[in-house]
Amino acid sequence: MKCQRYVRSFVKSTLSIAIVSALPFTAQAAETIRLSTYVNESDIRYQGFQKFAELAAEKSQGDLKVQIFPSATLHGWSEGVDAVQGGVSDISWIPADKRLPCYRVTSLYPVAINLEKQIELDSDYAALVEAEAAKADLIPLINSNYSYDQEWWFEDPVSDIGNLNGKLVRSIGPLVSLMIETWGGKPVFVAPKEVFQSAERGVVDGINMGVATYSSWKLWSVMPHMVNANMFYGNIIYMMNKDKFDDLSPANQKALKEAAVEAEAWLKPRYETWVDERVGNAVMANGGSAVSMSEDRTGELLKGIQAKWTPEVNEACGVPLADKIRGLFAAHTE
């Protein structure tokens, strides 16, 4: 009897081990991070976000899954801070929001930038506004530099944007509005998705926008004449909800930051080549033009705008931080 009991016990234990061994192994679910962007899938920058997602998954060993929402499908142009704070998205572009006063007046700045060390410039700028972002429960993550291609378009040829002669020109924020007004135009705010209809219907006579976005929205067909003025430092930073970032393990925080920097470096040459090709192709296809202003004229216009913009920056940032930001830009000018 005792021997039979041992046999039954052994068989039962063996079967239990076999059943447990046969059960499928369930890995811990990846942390999903929703990234919201206004760029569409035909834009080269979308590939940059895909690269970021790929690198984040690789560096976190599958712990992080970045889900990309293009074409402003999660929220509108001006709603980035609310969307990230409220959990609509985890990472989003952050526009010129009054809750980030220094970022609001310096993320687009009137200066002719040398882009040779753009990645380093963007990183240093993001570090300078990080403390302000933290107060709004945000952390800078991905630099979206558009210094290379933030330009001007008109229905008819314009050689000098310093003489706008009452034209209605699409503005993206307070600095551009100041420029338009100073040069004799009238600023009009139009969200990216509404620009085509506004231009087609004559709501605006001119447009200020990045070439990449302009090309992706096929705006060359309605306003084919570009003025290349080279007068902006631009960095719409993609920021993350700080609470969500802080909840990640140190290893995954590191993975996310490294993925962002590597994706930026991967995208830079592709972005610039893509922009150049779009300008050339669009000018030929639409009977347009791409006129470059002289460095002297650009410098002259910038000098006047900088004099007006300096008090705004001093008030928003405080003079010590404002001086650091201006010093950073000065170190990267032509």
Short mmCIF file of C-alpha atoms in Angstrom, two decimals:
data_model
loop_
_atom_site.label_atom_id
_atom_site.label_comp_id
_atom_site.label_asym_id
_atom_site.label_seq_id
_atom_site.Cartn_x
_atom_site.Cartn_y
_atom_site.Cartn_z
CA MET A 1 0.00 0.00 0.00
CA LYS A 2 2.76 2.42 0.96
CA CYS A 3 4.60 1.65 -2.28
CA GLN A 4 1.46 2.27 -4.37
CA ARG A 5 0.90 5.60 -2.58
CA TYR A 6 4.46 6.70 -3.45
CA VAL A 7 3.92 5.69 -7.08
CA ARG A 8 0.64 7.63 -7.29
CA SER A 9 2.29 10.66 -5.69
CA PHE A 10 5.24 10.51 -8.11
CA VAL A 11 2.94 10.20 -11.14
CA LYS A 12 0.81 13.13 -9.94
CA SER A 13 3.85 15.34 -9.38
CA THR A 14 5.31 14.42 -12.74
CA LEU A 15 2.05 15.24 -14.51
CA SER A 16 1.83 18.63 -12.72
CA ILE A 17 5.35 19.55 -13.82
CA ALA A 18 4.58 18.50 -17.38
CA ILE A 19 1.36 20.56 -17.48
CA VAL A 20 3.10 23.67 -16.10
CA SER A 21 5.97 23.22 -18.55
CA ALA A 22 3.51 22.97 -21.43
CA LEU A 23 1.80 26.27 -20.60
CA PRO A 24 2.83 29.15 -22.91
CA PHE A 25 5.30 31.65 -21.44
CA THR A 26 3.72 35.09 -21.13
CA ALA A 27 6.20 37.97 -21.34
CA GLN A 28 5.54 41.21 -19.52
CA ALA A 29 3.51 43.54 -21.74
CA ALA A 30 5.44 46.41 -23.32
CA GLU A 31 4.79 49.92 -22.06
CA THR A 32 2.88 51.72 -24.83
CA ILE A 33 3.86 55.35 -25.39
CA ARG A 34 1.58 57.41 -27.64
CA LEU A 35 3.44 59.94 -29.77
CA SER A 36 1.35 62.65 -31.42
CA THR A 37 2.65 64.63 -34.38
CA TYR A 38 1.19 67.06 -36.90
CA VAL A 39 3.34 65.66 -39.75
CA ASN A 40 1.71 63.19 -42.12
CA GLU A 41 3.00 59.85 -43.36
CA SER A 42 4.38 61.27 -46.61
CA ASP A 43 6.71 63.57 -44.63
CA ILE A 44 10.31 62.42 -44.14
CA ARG A 45 10.00 63.33 -40.47
CA TYR A 46 7.45 60.55 -40.05
CA GLN A 47 10.25 58.13 -40.90
CA GLY A 48 12.26 59.81 -38.16
CA PHE A 49 9.55 58.99 -35.63
CA GLN A 50 9.45 55.42 -36.93
CA LYS A 51 13.21 55.22 -36.39
CA PHE A 52 12.74 56.57 -32.86
CA ALA A 53 10.12 53.89 -32.15
CA GLU A 54 12.38 51.18 -33.55
CA LEU A 55 15.36 52.33 -31.47
CA ALA A 56 13.27 52.67 -28.30
CA ALA A 57 12.03 49.08 -28.64
CA GLU A 58 15.53 47.82 -29.39
CA LYS A 59 17.29 49.68 -26.58
CA SER A 60 14.63 48.75 -24.00
CA GLN A 61 14.74 45.10 -25.11
CA GLY A 62 11.07 45.26 -26.04
CA ASP A 63 9.87 47.03 -22.87
CA LEU A 64 8.82 50.18 -24.77
CA LYS A 65 6.39 50.36 -27.68
CA VAL A 66 6.03 53.81 -29.29
CA GLN A 67 2.72 54.22 -31.11
CA ILE A 68 2.75 57.08 -33.64
CA PHE A 69 -0.34 59.19 -34.40
CA PRO A 70 0.33 61.38 -37.47
CA SER A 71 -1.58 64.30 -39.03
CA ALA A 72 -2.72 65.78 -35.69
CA THR A 73 -5.20 62.94 -35.22
CA LEU A 74 -5.07 63.13 -31.40
CA HIS A 75 -5.26 66.90 -30.93
CA GLY A 76 -5.00 70.25 -32.65
CA TRP A 77 -1.98 72.46 -33.27
CA SER A 78 -2.23 74.57 -30.09
CA GLU A 79 -3.25 71.79 -27.69
CA GLY A 80 0.07 70.04 -27.09
CA VAL A 81 0.49 70.96 -23.43
CA ASP A 82 -3.11 70.08 -22.54
CA ALA A 83 -2.88 66.81 -24.46
CA VAL A 84 0.27 65.66 -22.67
CA GLN A 85 -0.82 66.87 -19.25
CA GLY A 86 -4.23 65.26 -19.66
CA GLY A 87 -3.02 61.92 -21.00
CA VAL A 88 -4.43 62.27 -24.52
CA SER A 89 -0.88 61.68 -25.72
CA ASP A 90 2.33 60.79 -23.90
CA ILE A 91 4.69 62.65 -26.24
CA SER A 92 3.67 65.62 -28.40
CA TRP A 93 5.00 68.68 -30.17
CA ILE A 94 4.75 71.68 -27.89
CA PRO A 95 3.75 74.97 -29.56
CA ALA A 96 4.29 78.52 -28.24
CA ASP A 97 2.22 78.04 -25.06
CA LYS A 98 1.92 80.77 -22.41
CA ARG A 99 2.51 78.19 -19.67
CA LEU A 100 6.06 77.91 -21.01
CA PRO A 101 6.89 81.62 -21.34
CA CYS A 102 10.62 81.36 -22.10
CA TYR A 103 10.20 78.46 -24.53
CA ARG A 104 7.35 80.40 -26.14
CA VAL A 105 9.62 83.29 -27.15
CA THR A 106 12.84 81.39 -27.88
CA SER A 107 11.87 78.09 -29.56
CA LEU A 108 11.50 80.28 -32.65
CA TYR A 109 14.14 83.00 -32.54
CA PRO A 110 15.31 85.62 -35.07
CA VAL A 111 18.87 84.58 -35.89
CA ALA A 112 20.78 83.14 -38.86
CA ILE A 113 21.98 79.78 -37.56
CA ASN A 114 24.91 77.70 -38.77
CA LEU A 115 23.56 74.14 -38.74
CA GLU A 116 26.92 72.37 -38.78
CA LYS A 117 26.44 71.36 -35.12
CA GLN A 118 22.67 71.37 -35.07
CA ILE A 119 22.28 68.26 -32.89
CA GLU A 120 24.47 69.76 -30.17
CA LEU A 121 22.73 73.13 -30.46
CA ASP A 122 19.29 71.58 -30.07
CA SER A 123 20.41 69.50 -27.09
CA ASP A 124 21.89 72.53 -25.32
CA TYR A 125 18.76 74.58 -25.99
CA ALA A 126 16.47 71.84 -24.65
CA ALA A 127 18.58 71.65 -21.49
CA LEU A 128 18.14 75.39 -20.93
CA VAL A 129 14.32 75.16 -21.01
CA GLU A 130 14.06 71.85 -19.12
CA ALA A 131 13.44 73.44 -15.71
CA GLU A 132 10.58 75.53 -17.08
CA ALA A 133 9.09 72.46 -18.74
CA ALA A 134 9.25 70.49 -15.48
CA LYS A 135 7.00 73.07 -13.81
CA ALA A 136 4.35 72.15 -16.38
CA ASP A 137 4.92 68.41 -15.78
CA LEU A 138 6.79 68.05 -19.09
CA ILE A 139 10.23 66.84 -20.05
CA PRO A 140 11.93 67.69 -23.39
CA LEU A 141 12.63 64.52 -25.34
CA ILE A 142 12.87 64.91 -29.13
CA ASN A 143 14.26 68.01 -30.85
CA SER A 144 12.41 68.81 -34.06
CA ASN A 145 14.70 71.35 -35.68
CA TYR A 146 13.19 73.38 -38.50
CA SER A 147 15.86 76.09 -38.67
CA TYR A 148 16.82 74.54 -41.98
CA ASP A 149 13.52 75.13 -43.73
CA GLN A 150 11.27 77.68 -41.99
CA GLU A 151 10.52 80.04 -44.88
CA TRP A 152 7.97 82.22 -46.71
CA TRP A 153 5.64 81.66 -49.70
CA PHE A 154 3.46 83.93 -51.80
CA GLU A 155 1.03 83.59 -54.68
CA ASP A 156 3.03 86.11 -56.73
CA PRO A 157 6.82 86.55 -56.72
CA VAL A 158 8.23 88.51 -53.76
CA SER A 159 11.92 89.24 -53.60
CA ASP A 160 12.09 91.05 -50.26
CA ILE A 161 9.88 90.12 -47.32
CA GLY A 162 10.84 93.40 -45.66
CA ASN A 163 8.16 95.06 -47.83
CA LEU A 164 4.87 93.18 -47.40
CA ASN A 165 2.62 96.09 -48.39
CA GLY A 166 -0.47 95.07 -46.44
CA LYS A 167 -0.36 91.37 -47.36
CA LEU A 168 -2.20 88.90 -45.11
CA VAL A 169 0.46 86.37 -44.08
CA ARG A 170 -0.02 83.16 -42.15
CA SER A 171 1.80 83.29 -38.79
CA ILE A 172 2.76 80.43 -36.49
CA GLY A 173 3.38 82.45 -33.34
CA PRO A 174 4.21 85.76 -31.65
CA LEU A 175 7.64 86.26 -33.24
CA VAL A 176 6.41 85.72 -36.79
CA SER A 177 3.46 88.02 -36.11
CA LEU A 178 5.89 90.73 -34.97
CA MET A 179 7.93 90.26 -38.14
CA ILE A 180 4.88 90.47 -40.41
CA GLU A 181 3.58 93.61 -38.69
CA THR A 182 7.03 95.26 -38.67
CA TRP A 183 7.39 94.67 -42.41
CA GLY A 184 3.99 96.12 -43.28
CA GLY A 185 1.83 93.00 -43.40
CA LYS A 186 -1.03 91.61 -41.34
CA PRO A 187 -0.56 88.28 -39.47
CA VAL A 188 -3.25 85.60 -39.66
CA PHE A 189 -3.13 82.42 -37.57
CA VAL A 190 -4.07 79.31 -39.54
CA ALA A 191 -3.55 75.73 -38.29
CA PRO A 192 -1.48 73.50 -40.62
CA LYS A 193 -4.43 71.37 -41.75
CA GLU A 194 -6.39 74.49 -42.76
CA VAL A 195 -3.62 76.28 -44.67
CA PHE A 196 -4.38 74.78 -48.09
CA GLN A 197 -8.02 75.89 -48.04
CA SER A 198 -7.05 79.31 -46.68
CA ALA A 199 -4.51 79.86 -49.46
CA GLU A 200 -6.82 78.50 -52.15
CA ARG A 201 -9.69 80.77 -51.07
CA GLY A 202 -7.54 83.88 -50.67
CA VAL A 203 -7.84 84.05 -46.88
CA VAL A 204 -4.08 84.67 -46.84
CA ASP A 205 -1.71 86.20 -49.39
CA GLY A 206 1.39 84.57 -47.96
CA ILE A 207 2.46 81.71 -45.73
CA ASN A 208 5.20 81.24 -43.14
CA MET A 209 5.91 77.53 -42.65
CA GLY A 210 8.62 74.89 -42.80
CA VAL A 211 9.36 73.52 -46.27
CA ALA A 212 8.79 69.94 -45.12
CA THR A 213 5.30 70.66 -43.82
CA TYR A 214 4.54 72.91 -46.79
CA SER A 215 5.51 70.17 -49.23
CA SER A 216 3.69 67.42 -47.33
CA TRP A 217 0.47 69.44 -47.45
CA LYS A 218 1.01 70.04 -51.21
CA LEU A 219 0.85 73.81 -50.85
CA TRP A 220 3.21 74.55 -53.74
CA SER A 221 0.27 74.30 -56.13
CA VAL A 222 -1.51 77.26 -54.50
CA MET A 223 1.46 79.45 -53.51
CA PRO A 224 4.46 78.52 -55.65
CA HIS A 225 6.84 81.43 -54.97
CA MET A 226 9.26 80.96 -52.07
CA VAL A 227 11.58 83.43 -50.37
CA ASN A 228 14.56 81.77 -48.69
CA ALA A 229 15.48 84.23 -45.95
CA ASN A 230 17.40 82.03 -43.45
CA MET A 231 16.39 84.01 -40.39
CA PHE A 232 15.21 81.53 -37.76
CA TYR A 233 16.37 79.20 -35.07
CA GLY A 234 13.40 76.88 -34.79
CA ASN A 235 12.89 73.91 -32.52
CA ILE A 236 9.39 72.68 -31.79
CA ILE A 237 10.41 70.26 -29.05
CA TYR A 238 8.47 67.05 -28.59
CA MET A 239 7.97 66.77 -24.84
CA MET A 240 6.80 63.86 -22.72
CA ASN A 241 4.54 63.71 -19.69
CA LYS A 242 7.09 63.93 -16.87
CA ASP A 243 5.14 61.68 -14.49
CA LYS A 244 5.02 58.93 -17.11
CA PHE A 245 8.71 59.35 -17.87
CA ASP A 246 9.60 59.25 -14.16
CA ASP A 247 7.59 56.04 -13.75
CA LEU A 248 9.82 54.26 -16.26
CA SER A 249 12.80 52.30 -14.98
CA PRO A 250 16.16 54.13 -15.14
CA ALA A 251 17.20 51.74 -17.91
CA ASN A 252 14.12 52.55 -20.00
CA GLN A 253 14.48 56.29 -19.38
CA LYS A 254 18.02 56.00 -20.71
CA ALA A 255 16.81 53.94 -23.67
CA LEU A 256 14.18 56.55 -24.58
CA LYS A 257 16.63 59.46 -24.41
CA GLU A 258 19.28 57.62 -26.43
CA ALA A 259 16.69 56.63 -29.04
CA ALA A 260 15.68 60.28 -29.42
CA VAL A 261 19.24 61.53 -29.99
CA GLU A 262 20.11 58.72 -32.41
CA ALA A 263 16.89 59.24 -34.36
CA GLU A 264 17.66 62.96 -34.68
CA ALA A 265 21.15 62.21 -36.03
CA TRP A 266 19.72 59.58 -38.40
CA LEU A 267 17.09 61.98 -39.73
CA LYS A 268 19.18 65.15 -40.21
CA PRO A 269 20.89 64.35 -43.57
CA ARG A 270 17.78 62.64 -44.93
CA TYR A 271 15.61 65.59 -43.90
CA GLU A 272 17.85 68.15 -45.56
CA THR A 273 18.13 66.14 -48.78
CA TRP A 274 14.37 65.57 -48.85
CA VAL A 275 13.68 69.29 -48.35
CA ASP A 276 16.09 70.29 -51.13
CA GLU A 277 14.51 67.81 -53.55
CA ARG A 278 11.01 69.03 -52.74
CA VAL A 279 11.94 72.65 -53.41
CA GLY A 280 13.56 71.82 -56.77
CA ASN A 281 10.77 69.54 -57.92
CA ALA A 282 8.00 71.87 -56.79
CA VAL A 283 9.47 74.93 -58.51
CA MET A 284 9.76 73.05 -61.80
CA ALA A 285 6.35 71.39 -61.55
CA ASN A 286 4.36 74.43 -60.49
CA GLY A 287 6.06 77.21 -62.43
CA GLY A 288 7.19 78.78 -59.20
CA SER A 289 10.40 80.26 -57.90
CA ALA A 290 12.77 80.03 -54.95
CA VAL A 291 14.57 83.33 -54.34
CA SER A 292 17.30 83.68 -51.70
CA MET A 293 17.68 86.99 -49.94
CA SER A 294 21.22 88.30 -49.53
CA GLU A 295 22.97 87.75 -46.20
CA ASP A 296 23.29 91.50 -45.79
CA ARG A 297 19.55 92.08 -46.25
CA THR A 298 18.70 89.19 -43.92
CA GLY A 299 21.07 90.62 -41.33
CA GLU A 300 19.52 94.06 -41.67
CA LEU A 301 15.99 92.74 -41.14
CA LEU A 302 17.08 90.55 -38.24
CA LYS A 303 18.78 93.43 -36.46
CA GLY A 304 15.55 95.39 -36.34
CA ILE A 305 13.49 92.41 -35.15
CA GLN A 306 16.03 91.39 -32.50
CA ALA A 307 15.93 94.89 -31.02
CA LYS A 308 12.15 94.57 -30.62
CA TRP A 309 12.25 90.95 -29.46
CA THR A 310 14.93 91.32 -26.76
CA PRO A 311 12.60 92.92 -24.14
CA GLU A 312 10.06 90.12 -24.74
CA VAL A 313 12.72 87.47 -24.13
CA ASN A 314 14.13 89.23 -21.06
CA GLU A 315 10.68 89.45 -19.48
CA ALA A 316 9.65 85.88 -20.31
CA CYS A 317 12.91 84.15 -19.39
CA GLY A 318 14.55 86.49 -16.91
CA VAL A 319 17.78 88.16 -17.98
CA PRO A 320 20.20 85.44 -16.74
CA LEU A 321 18.47 82.67 -18.71
CA ALA A 322 17.82 84.98 -21.68
CA ASP A 323 21.53 85.78 -21.83
CA LYS A 324 22.43 82.07 -21.78
CA ILE A 325 20.05 81.37 -24.68
CA ARG A 326 21.31 84.34 -26.70
CA GLY A 327 24.88 83.25 -26.00
CA LEU A 328 24.10 79.75 -27.25
CA PHE A 329 22.62 81.09 -30.48
CA ALA A 330 25.56 83.47 -30.95
CA ALA A 331 27.95 80.51 -30.72
CA HIS A 332 26.14 78.89 -33.67
CA THR A 333 25.71 81.84 -36.03
CA GLU A 334 27.38 82.11 -39.42
#
